[in-house]
Coordinates of C-alpha atoms and ligand atoms in Angstrom, one line a residue:
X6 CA 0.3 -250.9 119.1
X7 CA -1.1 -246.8 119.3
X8 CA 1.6 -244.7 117.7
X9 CA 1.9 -241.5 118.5
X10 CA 3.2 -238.7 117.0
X11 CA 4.3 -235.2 117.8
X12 CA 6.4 -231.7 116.3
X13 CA 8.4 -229.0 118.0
X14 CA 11.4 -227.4 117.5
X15 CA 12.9 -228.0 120.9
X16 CA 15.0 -225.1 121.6
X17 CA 16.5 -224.3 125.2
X18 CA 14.3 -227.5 126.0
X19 CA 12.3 -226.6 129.1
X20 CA 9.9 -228.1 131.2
X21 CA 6.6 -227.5 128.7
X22 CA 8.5 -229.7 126.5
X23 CA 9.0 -232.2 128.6
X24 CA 5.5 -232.4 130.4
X25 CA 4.0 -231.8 126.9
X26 CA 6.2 -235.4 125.8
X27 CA 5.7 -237.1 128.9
X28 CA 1.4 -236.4 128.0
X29 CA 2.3 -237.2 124.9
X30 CA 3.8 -240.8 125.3
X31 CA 1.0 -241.6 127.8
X32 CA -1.8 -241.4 125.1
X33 CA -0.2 -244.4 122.8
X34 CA 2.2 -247.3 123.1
X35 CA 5.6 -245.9 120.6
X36 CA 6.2 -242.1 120.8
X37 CA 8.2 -240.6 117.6
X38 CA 8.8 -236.5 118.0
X39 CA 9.6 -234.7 115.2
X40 CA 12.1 -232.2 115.6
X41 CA 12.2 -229.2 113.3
X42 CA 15.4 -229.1 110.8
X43 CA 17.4 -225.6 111.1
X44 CA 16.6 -225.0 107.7
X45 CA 12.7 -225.4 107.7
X46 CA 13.0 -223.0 111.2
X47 CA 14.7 -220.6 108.7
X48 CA 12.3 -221.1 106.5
X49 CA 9.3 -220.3 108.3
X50 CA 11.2 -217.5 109.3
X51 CA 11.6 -218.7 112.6
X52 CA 15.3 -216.9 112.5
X53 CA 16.4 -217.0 116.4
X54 CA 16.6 -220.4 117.5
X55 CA 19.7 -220.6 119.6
X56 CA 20.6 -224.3 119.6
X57 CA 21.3 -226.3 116.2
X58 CA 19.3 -229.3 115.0
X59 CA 22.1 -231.7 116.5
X60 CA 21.9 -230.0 119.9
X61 CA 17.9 -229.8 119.9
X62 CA 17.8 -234.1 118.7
X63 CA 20.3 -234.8 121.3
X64 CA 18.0 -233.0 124.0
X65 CA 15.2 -235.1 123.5
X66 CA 17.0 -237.8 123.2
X67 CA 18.2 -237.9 126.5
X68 CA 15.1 -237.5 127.7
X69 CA 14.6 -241.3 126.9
X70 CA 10.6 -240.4 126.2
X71 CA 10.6 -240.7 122.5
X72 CA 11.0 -244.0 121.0
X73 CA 11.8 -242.9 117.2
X74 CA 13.2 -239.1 117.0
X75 CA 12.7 -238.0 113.4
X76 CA 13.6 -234.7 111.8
X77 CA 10.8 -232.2 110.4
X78 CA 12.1 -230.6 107.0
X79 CA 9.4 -229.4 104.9
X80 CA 5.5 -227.9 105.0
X81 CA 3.0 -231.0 104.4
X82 CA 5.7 -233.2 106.2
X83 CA 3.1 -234.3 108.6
X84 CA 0.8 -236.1 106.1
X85 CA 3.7 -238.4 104.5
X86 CA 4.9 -239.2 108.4
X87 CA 1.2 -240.1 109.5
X88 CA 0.9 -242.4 106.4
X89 CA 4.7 -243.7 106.4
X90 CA 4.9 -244.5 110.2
X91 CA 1.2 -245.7 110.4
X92 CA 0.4 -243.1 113.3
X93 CA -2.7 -243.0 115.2
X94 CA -2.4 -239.9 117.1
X95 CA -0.9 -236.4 116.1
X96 CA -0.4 -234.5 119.2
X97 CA 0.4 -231.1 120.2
X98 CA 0.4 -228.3 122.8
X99 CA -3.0 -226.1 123.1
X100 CA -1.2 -223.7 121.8
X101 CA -2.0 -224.7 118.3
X102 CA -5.8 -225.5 119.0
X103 CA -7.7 -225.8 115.8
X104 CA -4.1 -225.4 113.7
X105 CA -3.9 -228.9 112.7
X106 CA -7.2 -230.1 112.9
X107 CA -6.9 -231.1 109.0
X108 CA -4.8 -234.5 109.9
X109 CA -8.3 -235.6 111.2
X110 CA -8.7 -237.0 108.0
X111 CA -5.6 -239.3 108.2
X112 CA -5.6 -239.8 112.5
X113 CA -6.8 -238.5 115.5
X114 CA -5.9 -235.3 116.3
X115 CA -5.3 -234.3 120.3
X116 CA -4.2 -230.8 121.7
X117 CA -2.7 -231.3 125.0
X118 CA -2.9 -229.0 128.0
X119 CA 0.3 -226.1 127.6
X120 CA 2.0 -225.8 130.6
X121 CA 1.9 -222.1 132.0
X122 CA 4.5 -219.9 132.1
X123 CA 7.1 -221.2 129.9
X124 CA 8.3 -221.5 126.5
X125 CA 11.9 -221.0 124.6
X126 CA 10.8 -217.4 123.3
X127 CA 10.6 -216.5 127.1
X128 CA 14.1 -218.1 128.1
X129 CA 15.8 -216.9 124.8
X130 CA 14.8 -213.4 125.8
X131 CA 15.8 -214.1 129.8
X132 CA 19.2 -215.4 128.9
X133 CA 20.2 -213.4 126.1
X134 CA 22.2 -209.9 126.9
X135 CA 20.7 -208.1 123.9
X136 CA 23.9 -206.6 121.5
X137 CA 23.7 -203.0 121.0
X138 CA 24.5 -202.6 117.6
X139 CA 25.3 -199.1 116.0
X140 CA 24.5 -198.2 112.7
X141 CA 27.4 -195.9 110.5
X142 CA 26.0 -194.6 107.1
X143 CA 22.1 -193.6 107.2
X144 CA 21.9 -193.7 103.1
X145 CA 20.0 -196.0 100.4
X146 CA 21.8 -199.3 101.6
X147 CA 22.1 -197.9 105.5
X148 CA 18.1 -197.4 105.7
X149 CA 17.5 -201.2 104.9
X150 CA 19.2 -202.5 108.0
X151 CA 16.1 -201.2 110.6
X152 CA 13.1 -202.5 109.5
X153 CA 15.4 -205.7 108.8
X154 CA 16.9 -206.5 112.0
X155 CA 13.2 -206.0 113.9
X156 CA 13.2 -209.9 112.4
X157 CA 16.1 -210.9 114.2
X158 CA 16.2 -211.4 118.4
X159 CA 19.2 -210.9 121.0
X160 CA 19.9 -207.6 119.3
X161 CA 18.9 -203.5 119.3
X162 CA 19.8 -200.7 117.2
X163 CA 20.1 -198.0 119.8
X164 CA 23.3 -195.3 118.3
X165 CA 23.3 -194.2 114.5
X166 CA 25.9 -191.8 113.3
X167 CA 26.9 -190.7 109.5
X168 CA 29.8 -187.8 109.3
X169 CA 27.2 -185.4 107.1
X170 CA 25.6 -184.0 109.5
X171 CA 22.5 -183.1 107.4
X172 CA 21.6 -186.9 106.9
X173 CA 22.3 -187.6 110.3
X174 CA 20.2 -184.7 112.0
X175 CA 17.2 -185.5 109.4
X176 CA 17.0 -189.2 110.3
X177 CA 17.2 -188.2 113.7
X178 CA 14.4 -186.4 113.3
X179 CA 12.2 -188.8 111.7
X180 CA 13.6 -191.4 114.2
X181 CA 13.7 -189.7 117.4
X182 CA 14.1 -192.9 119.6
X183 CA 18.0 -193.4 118.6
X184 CA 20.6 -192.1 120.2
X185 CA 22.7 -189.4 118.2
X186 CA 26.4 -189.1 118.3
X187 CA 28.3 -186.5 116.8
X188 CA 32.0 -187.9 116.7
X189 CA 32.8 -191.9 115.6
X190 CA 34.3 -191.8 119.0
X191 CA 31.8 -191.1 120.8
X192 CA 29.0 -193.3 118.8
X193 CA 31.7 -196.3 119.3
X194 CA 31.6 -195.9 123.1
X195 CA 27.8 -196.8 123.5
X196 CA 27.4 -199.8 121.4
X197 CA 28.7 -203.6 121.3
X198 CA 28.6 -203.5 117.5
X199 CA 28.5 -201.6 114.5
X200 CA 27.0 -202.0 111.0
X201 CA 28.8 -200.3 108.5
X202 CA 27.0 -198.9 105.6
X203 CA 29.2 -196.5 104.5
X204 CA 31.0 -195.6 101.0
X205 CA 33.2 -198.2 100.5
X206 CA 36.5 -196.5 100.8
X207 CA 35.5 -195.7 104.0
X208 CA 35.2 -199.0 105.0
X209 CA 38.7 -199.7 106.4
X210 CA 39.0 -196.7 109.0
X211 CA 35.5 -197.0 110.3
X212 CA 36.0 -200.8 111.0
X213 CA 39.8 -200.5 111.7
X214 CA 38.3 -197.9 114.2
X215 CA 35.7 -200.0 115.4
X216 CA 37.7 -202.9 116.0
X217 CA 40.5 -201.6 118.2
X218 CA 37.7 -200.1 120.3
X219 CA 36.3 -203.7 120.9
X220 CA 33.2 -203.7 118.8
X221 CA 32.0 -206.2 116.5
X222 CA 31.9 -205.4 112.8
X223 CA 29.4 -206.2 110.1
X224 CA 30.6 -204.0 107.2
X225 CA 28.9 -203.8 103.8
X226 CA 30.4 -205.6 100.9
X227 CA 32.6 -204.6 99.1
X228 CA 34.6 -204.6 102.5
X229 CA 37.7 -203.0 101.2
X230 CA 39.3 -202.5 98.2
X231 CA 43.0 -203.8 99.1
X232 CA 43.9 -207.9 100.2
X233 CA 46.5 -206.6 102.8
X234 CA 44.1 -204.1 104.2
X235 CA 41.4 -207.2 104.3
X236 CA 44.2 -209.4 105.8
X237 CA 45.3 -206.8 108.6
X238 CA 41.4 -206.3 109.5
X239 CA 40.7 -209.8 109.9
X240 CA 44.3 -210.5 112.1
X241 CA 43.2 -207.7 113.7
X242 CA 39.6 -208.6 115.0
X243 CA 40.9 -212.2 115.8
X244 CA 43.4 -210.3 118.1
X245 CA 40.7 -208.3 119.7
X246 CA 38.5 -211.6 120.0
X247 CA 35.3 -209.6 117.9
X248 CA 33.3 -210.7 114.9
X249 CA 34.2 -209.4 111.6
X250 CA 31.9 -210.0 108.9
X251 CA 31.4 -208.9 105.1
X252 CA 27.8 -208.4 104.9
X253 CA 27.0 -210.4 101.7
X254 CA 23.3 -210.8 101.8
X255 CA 23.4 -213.9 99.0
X256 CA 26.3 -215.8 101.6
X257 CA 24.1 -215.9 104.1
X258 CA 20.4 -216.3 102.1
X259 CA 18.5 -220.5 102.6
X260 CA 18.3 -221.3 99.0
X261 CA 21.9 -220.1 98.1
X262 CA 23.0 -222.3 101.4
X263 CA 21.4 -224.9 101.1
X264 CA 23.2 -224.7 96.8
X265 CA 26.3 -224.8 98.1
X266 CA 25.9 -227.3 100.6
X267 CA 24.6 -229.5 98.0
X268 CA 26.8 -229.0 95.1
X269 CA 30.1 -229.5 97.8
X270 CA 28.5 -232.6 98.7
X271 CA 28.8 -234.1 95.1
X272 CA 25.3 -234.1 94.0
X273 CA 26.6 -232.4 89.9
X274 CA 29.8 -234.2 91.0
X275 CA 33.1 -232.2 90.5
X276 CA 32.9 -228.7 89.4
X277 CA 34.4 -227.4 85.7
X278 CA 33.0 -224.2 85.1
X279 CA 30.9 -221.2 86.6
X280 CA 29.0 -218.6 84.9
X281 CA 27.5 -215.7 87.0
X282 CA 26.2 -212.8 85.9
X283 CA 24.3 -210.3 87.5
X284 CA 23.3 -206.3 86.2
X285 CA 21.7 -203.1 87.5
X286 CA 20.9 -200.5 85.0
X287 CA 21.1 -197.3 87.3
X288 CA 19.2 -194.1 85.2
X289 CA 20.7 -191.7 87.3
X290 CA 24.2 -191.0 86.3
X291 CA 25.0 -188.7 89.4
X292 CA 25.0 -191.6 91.6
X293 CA 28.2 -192.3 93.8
X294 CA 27.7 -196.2 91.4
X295 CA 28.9 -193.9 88.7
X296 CA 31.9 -191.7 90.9
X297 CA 34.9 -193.0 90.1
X298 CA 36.8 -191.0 93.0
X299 CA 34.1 -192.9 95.0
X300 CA 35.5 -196.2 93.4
X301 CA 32.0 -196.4 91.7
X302 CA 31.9 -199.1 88.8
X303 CA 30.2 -202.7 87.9
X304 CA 33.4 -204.4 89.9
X305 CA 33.7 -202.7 93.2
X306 CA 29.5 -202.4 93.4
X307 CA 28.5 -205.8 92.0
X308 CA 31.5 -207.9 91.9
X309 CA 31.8 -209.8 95.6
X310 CA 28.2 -211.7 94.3
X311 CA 29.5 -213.6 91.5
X312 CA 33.0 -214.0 93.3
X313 CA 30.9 -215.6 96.2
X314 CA 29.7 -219.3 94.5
X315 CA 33.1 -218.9 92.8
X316 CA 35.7 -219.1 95.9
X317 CA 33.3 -220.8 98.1
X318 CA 33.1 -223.9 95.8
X319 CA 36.4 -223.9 93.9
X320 CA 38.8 -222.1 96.5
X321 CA 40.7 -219.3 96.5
X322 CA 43.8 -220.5 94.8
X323 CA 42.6 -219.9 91.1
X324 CA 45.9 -219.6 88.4
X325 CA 45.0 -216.3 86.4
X326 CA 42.3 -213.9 86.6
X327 CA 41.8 -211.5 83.7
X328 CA 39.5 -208.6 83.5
X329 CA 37.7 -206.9 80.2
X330 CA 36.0 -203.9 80.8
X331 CA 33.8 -201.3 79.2
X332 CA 35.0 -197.7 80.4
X333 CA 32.6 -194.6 80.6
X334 CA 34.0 -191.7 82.4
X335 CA 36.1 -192.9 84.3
X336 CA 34.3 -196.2 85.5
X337 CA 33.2 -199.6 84.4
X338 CA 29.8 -199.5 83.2
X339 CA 30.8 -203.3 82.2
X340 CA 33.6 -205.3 83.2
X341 CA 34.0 -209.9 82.3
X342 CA 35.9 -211.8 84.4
X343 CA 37.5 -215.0 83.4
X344 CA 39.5 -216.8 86.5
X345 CA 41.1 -220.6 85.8
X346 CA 41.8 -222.9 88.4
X347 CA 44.0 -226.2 87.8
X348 CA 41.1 -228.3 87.0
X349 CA 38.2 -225.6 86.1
X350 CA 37.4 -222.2 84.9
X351 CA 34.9 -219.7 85.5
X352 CA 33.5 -216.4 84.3
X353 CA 31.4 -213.6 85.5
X354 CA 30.0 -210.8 83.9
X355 CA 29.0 -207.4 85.8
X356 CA 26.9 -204.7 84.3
X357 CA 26.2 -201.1 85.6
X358 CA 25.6 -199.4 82.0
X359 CA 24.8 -202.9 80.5
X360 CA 22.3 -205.6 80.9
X361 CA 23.2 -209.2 81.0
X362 CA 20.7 -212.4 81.8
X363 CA 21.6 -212.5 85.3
X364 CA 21.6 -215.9 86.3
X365 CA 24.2 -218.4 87.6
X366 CA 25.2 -221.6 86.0
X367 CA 27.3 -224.2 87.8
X368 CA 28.4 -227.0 85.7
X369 CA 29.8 -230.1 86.8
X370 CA 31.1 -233.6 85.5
X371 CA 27.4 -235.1 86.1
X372 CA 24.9 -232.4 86.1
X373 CA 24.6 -228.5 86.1
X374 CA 22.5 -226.2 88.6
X375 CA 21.0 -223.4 87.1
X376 CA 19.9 -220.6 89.2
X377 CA 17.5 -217.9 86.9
X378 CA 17.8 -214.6 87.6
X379 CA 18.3 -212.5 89.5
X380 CA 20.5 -215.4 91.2
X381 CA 21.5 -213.5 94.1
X382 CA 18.6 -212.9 96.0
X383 CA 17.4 -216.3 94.8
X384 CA 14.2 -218.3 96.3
X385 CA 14.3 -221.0 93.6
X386 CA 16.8 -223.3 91.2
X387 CA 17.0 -226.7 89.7
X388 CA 20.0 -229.2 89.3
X389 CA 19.9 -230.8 85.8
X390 CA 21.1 -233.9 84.6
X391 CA 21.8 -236.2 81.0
X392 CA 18.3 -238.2 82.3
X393 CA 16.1 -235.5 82.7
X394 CA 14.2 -237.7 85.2
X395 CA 16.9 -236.9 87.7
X396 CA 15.9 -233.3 87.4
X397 CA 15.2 -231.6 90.7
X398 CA 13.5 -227.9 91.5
X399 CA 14.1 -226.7 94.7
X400 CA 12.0 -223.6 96.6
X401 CA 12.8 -221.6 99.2
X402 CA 12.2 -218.5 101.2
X403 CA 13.5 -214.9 100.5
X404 CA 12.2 -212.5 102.8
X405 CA 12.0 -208.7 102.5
X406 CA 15.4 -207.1 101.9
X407 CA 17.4 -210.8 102.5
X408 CA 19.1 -208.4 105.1
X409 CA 17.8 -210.6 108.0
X410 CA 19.6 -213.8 107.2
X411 CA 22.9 -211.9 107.6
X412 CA 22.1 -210.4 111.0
X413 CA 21.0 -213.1 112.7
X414 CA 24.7 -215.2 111.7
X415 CA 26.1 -211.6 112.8
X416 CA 24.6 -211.8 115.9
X417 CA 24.6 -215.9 116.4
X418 CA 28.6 -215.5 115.6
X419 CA 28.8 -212.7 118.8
X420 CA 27.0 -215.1 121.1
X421 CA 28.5 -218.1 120.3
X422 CA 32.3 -216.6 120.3
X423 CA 32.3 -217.5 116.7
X424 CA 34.9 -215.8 114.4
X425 CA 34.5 -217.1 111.6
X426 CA 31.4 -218.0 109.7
X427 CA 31.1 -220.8 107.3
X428 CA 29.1 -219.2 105.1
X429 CA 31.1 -216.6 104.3
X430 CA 34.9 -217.1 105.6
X431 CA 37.4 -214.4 106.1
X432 CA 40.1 -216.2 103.7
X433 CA 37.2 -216.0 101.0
X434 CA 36.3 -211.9 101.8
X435 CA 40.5 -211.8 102.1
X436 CA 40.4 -213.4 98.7
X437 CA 37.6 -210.7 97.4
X438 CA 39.6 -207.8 98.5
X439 CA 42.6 -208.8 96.5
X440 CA 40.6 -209.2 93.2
X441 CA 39.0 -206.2 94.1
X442 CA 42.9 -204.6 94.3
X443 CA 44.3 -206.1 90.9
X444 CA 41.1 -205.0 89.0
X445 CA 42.6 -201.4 90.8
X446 CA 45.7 -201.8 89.6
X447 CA 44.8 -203.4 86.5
X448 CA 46.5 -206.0 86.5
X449 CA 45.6 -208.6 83.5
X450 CA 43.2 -205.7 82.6
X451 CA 41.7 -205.2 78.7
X452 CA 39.4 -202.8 77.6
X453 CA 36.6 -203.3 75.5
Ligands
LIG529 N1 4.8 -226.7 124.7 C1 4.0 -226.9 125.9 N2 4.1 -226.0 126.9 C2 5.0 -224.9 126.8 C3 5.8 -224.7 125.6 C4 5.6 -225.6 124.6 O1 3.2 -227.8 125.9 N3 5.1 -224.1 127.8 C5 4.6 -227.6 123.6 C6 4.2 -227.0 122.3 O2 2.8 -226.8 122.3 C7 4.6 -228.0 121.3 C8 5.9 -228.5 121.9 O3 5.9 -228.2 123.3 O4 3.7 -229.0 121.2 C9 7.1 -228.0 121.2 O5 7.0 -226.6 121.2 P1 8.1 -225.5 120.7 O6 7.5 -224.7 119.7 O7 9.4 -226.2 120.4 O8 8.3 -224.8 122.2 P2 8.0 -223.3 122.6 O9 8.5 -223.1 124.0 O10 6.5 -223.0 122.4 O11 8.9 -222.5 121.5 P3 8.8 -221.0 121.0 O12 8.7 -220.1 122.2 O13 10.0 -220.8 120.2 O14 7.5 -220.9 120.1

């Protein structure tokens, strides 16, 4: 029997697919087709594939052309498959003449005819409206977003406003192809969404704003400083049917995913105690990080990172949460956090005018993950064990500012009437905003 094998990713599957299978199958006796996991498409920063793994597999599969329909999760895949599934043939589109021609040594390589005219790129840009998205806030964190959504398809920054007028008319300048507003209003009128990169205490008007008007909101973390505020915006945008979404670049980032996902799924078995830490010596004291009318401070700039692996894997319904903080002039150059849950408790330390070893340790009752520093941006970590033949290191992908990861769930939550996103749900940015409020208030408060 001549086995044959072939790769794709499958998405809006189209006639090129399907010609390309149909070839495929007729050079061998047992077709398998390897489609490409969501996380290896990530991965290879192939960031807008519009239908999931499950969708893509089940496409195929009712093509009734493959006999074996296997899924593609990792760079060298392609040797182990030949060898494991004794292949004969590796097969794929002209497209990729001369790309693969190193599986010669292990089978016979073929590149079939492309068919003309088609391919999901083309129908992802025919079917898509593209969102216009609107950026408020043209400073250090603002800047970012450009160069980072050109990675991300379906969408187009075409309106930027910020209220001083100064920053607004100079990147204007230097960026003549935008389109310039002078009121919120007005700015709000010509987009579909808006990024909001702001202060933070003028996060809620901008996205209360935005909201009623209809737009969807990605606004910059911290999101708000208040739970109720955080509550209203969410009932709010569920009311108005538009995406709402802290932008926490680590929620959304493969590696930190793919932790999560791993550790709710038992693999350290249950958790008992986290440790994050994570610290930014800033040399220039002027900065709003150092304003305390501009809630500046470790807390309010640093804190929803640590808080993320926190709520997302023990919940939001922790017993006690007390703060101990380091004040200079007004602000927390250093603040601990200790938070207990019934059955575990965990600890995080934030440092504007300290340094810490920012890493994050996640301990559980039959291993520990240990993410080095600087966790949060992280391409790399390791779940340990009592054998340390159990060990396992894990690599990923972090590209440029991490900003892209979070636009394209933005933008895959607008087109798929999506609310909420998994990654980072609106009870656990809710939850955020109340800590952020009782370390206000300080409440359970101690200085150092
Ligand atoms: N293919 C083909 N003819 C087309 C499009 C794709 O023969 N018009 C083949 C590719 O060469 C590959 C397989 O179909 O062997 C799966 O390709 P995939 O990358 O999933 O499809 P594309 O349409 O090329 O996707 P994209 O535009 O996202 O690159």
């Amino acid at each position: 029997m001549k086995k044959v094998i072939t790769y794709g990713t499958y998405d809006l599957l189209h006639e090129g697919h399907i010609n390309l299978l149909l070839k495929a199958k007729a050079l061998g006796d047992y077709l398998i087709v390897g489609v490409t996991n969501d996380n290896f498409d990530r991965e290879r920063g192939k960031l807008n594939v519009r239908n999931n793994v499950l969708e893509r597999v089940e496409a195929v599969r009712a093509l009734n052309i493959a006999d074996q329909i296997i899924l593609e999760d990792y760079v060298g895949q392609k040797i182990d498959d030949i060898q494991k599934y004794g292949v004969d043939i590796f097969t794929v589109g002209s497209d990729w003449t001369g790309h693969f021609d190193y599986l010669n040594e292990y089978c016979e390589v073929v590149y079939l005819p492309r068919t003309e005219g088609i391919s999901s790129t083309m129908l992802r840009e025919e079917s898509q409206e593209i969102v216009r998205i609107g950026v408020v806030g043209l400073g250090r964190i603002g800047k970012r977003f450009f160069s980072e959504a050109s990675f991300v398809s379906g969408l187009e920054i075409t309106s930027i406003y910020d209220n001083d007028k100064n920053v607004l008319d100079g990147f204007a300048q230097e960026h003549p192809s935008y389109d310039v507003s002078q009121t919120f209003d007005e700015f709000l009128e010509k987009v579909d969404a808006v990024y909001i990169a702001t202060p933070h205490l003028s996060h809620y008007e901008y996205a209360k704003n935005a909201i009623l008007a209809g737009k969807h909101v990605l606004c910059e973390t911290p999101f708000v400083l208040n739970g109720q505020q955080a509550e209203e915006l969410y009932a709010l945008a569920k009311e108005k049917k538009v995406v709402l979404m802290e932008a926490n670049k680590t929620a959304h980032c493969p590696a930190f995913n793919h932790l999560m996902v791993m550790i709710k799924s038992g693999l350290i078995g249950e958790v008992v105690d986290i440790e994050a830490s994570l610290s930014k010596l800033l040399a220039d004291k002027n900065l709003r990080e150092f304003d305390p009318e501009q809630a500046g401070g470790s807390m309010y700039e640093l804190g929803s990172y640590p808080l993320l692996p926190i709520l997302k894997l023990l919940g939001t319904e922790y017993k006690s949460l007390t703060f101990y903080s380091r004040m200079d002039k007004g602000v927390d150059i250093y603040t601990k956090g200790v938070l207990c849950y019934p059955n575990a408790v965990c600890s995080f330390k934030l440092g504007l005018g300290v340094k810490t070893e920012g890493n994050l340790v996640i301990s559980g009752t039959k291993g520990y993950a240990y993410v080095p520093a600087p966790w949060w941006k992280t391409d790399y970590f390791e779940l340990r064990y009592e054998d340390q033949n159990e060990n396992k290191k894990f690599f990923y992908k972090w590209d440029g500012a991490g900003l892209r990861y979070e636009i394209q769930e933005f933008v895959s939550c607008i087109y798929n009437h999506r609310l909420n996103s998994v990654r980072f749900r609106s009870s656990e940015s809710i939850a955020m905003a109340a800590i952020m409020q009782q370390f206000t208030e300080r409440k359970n408060f101690m200085e150092i």
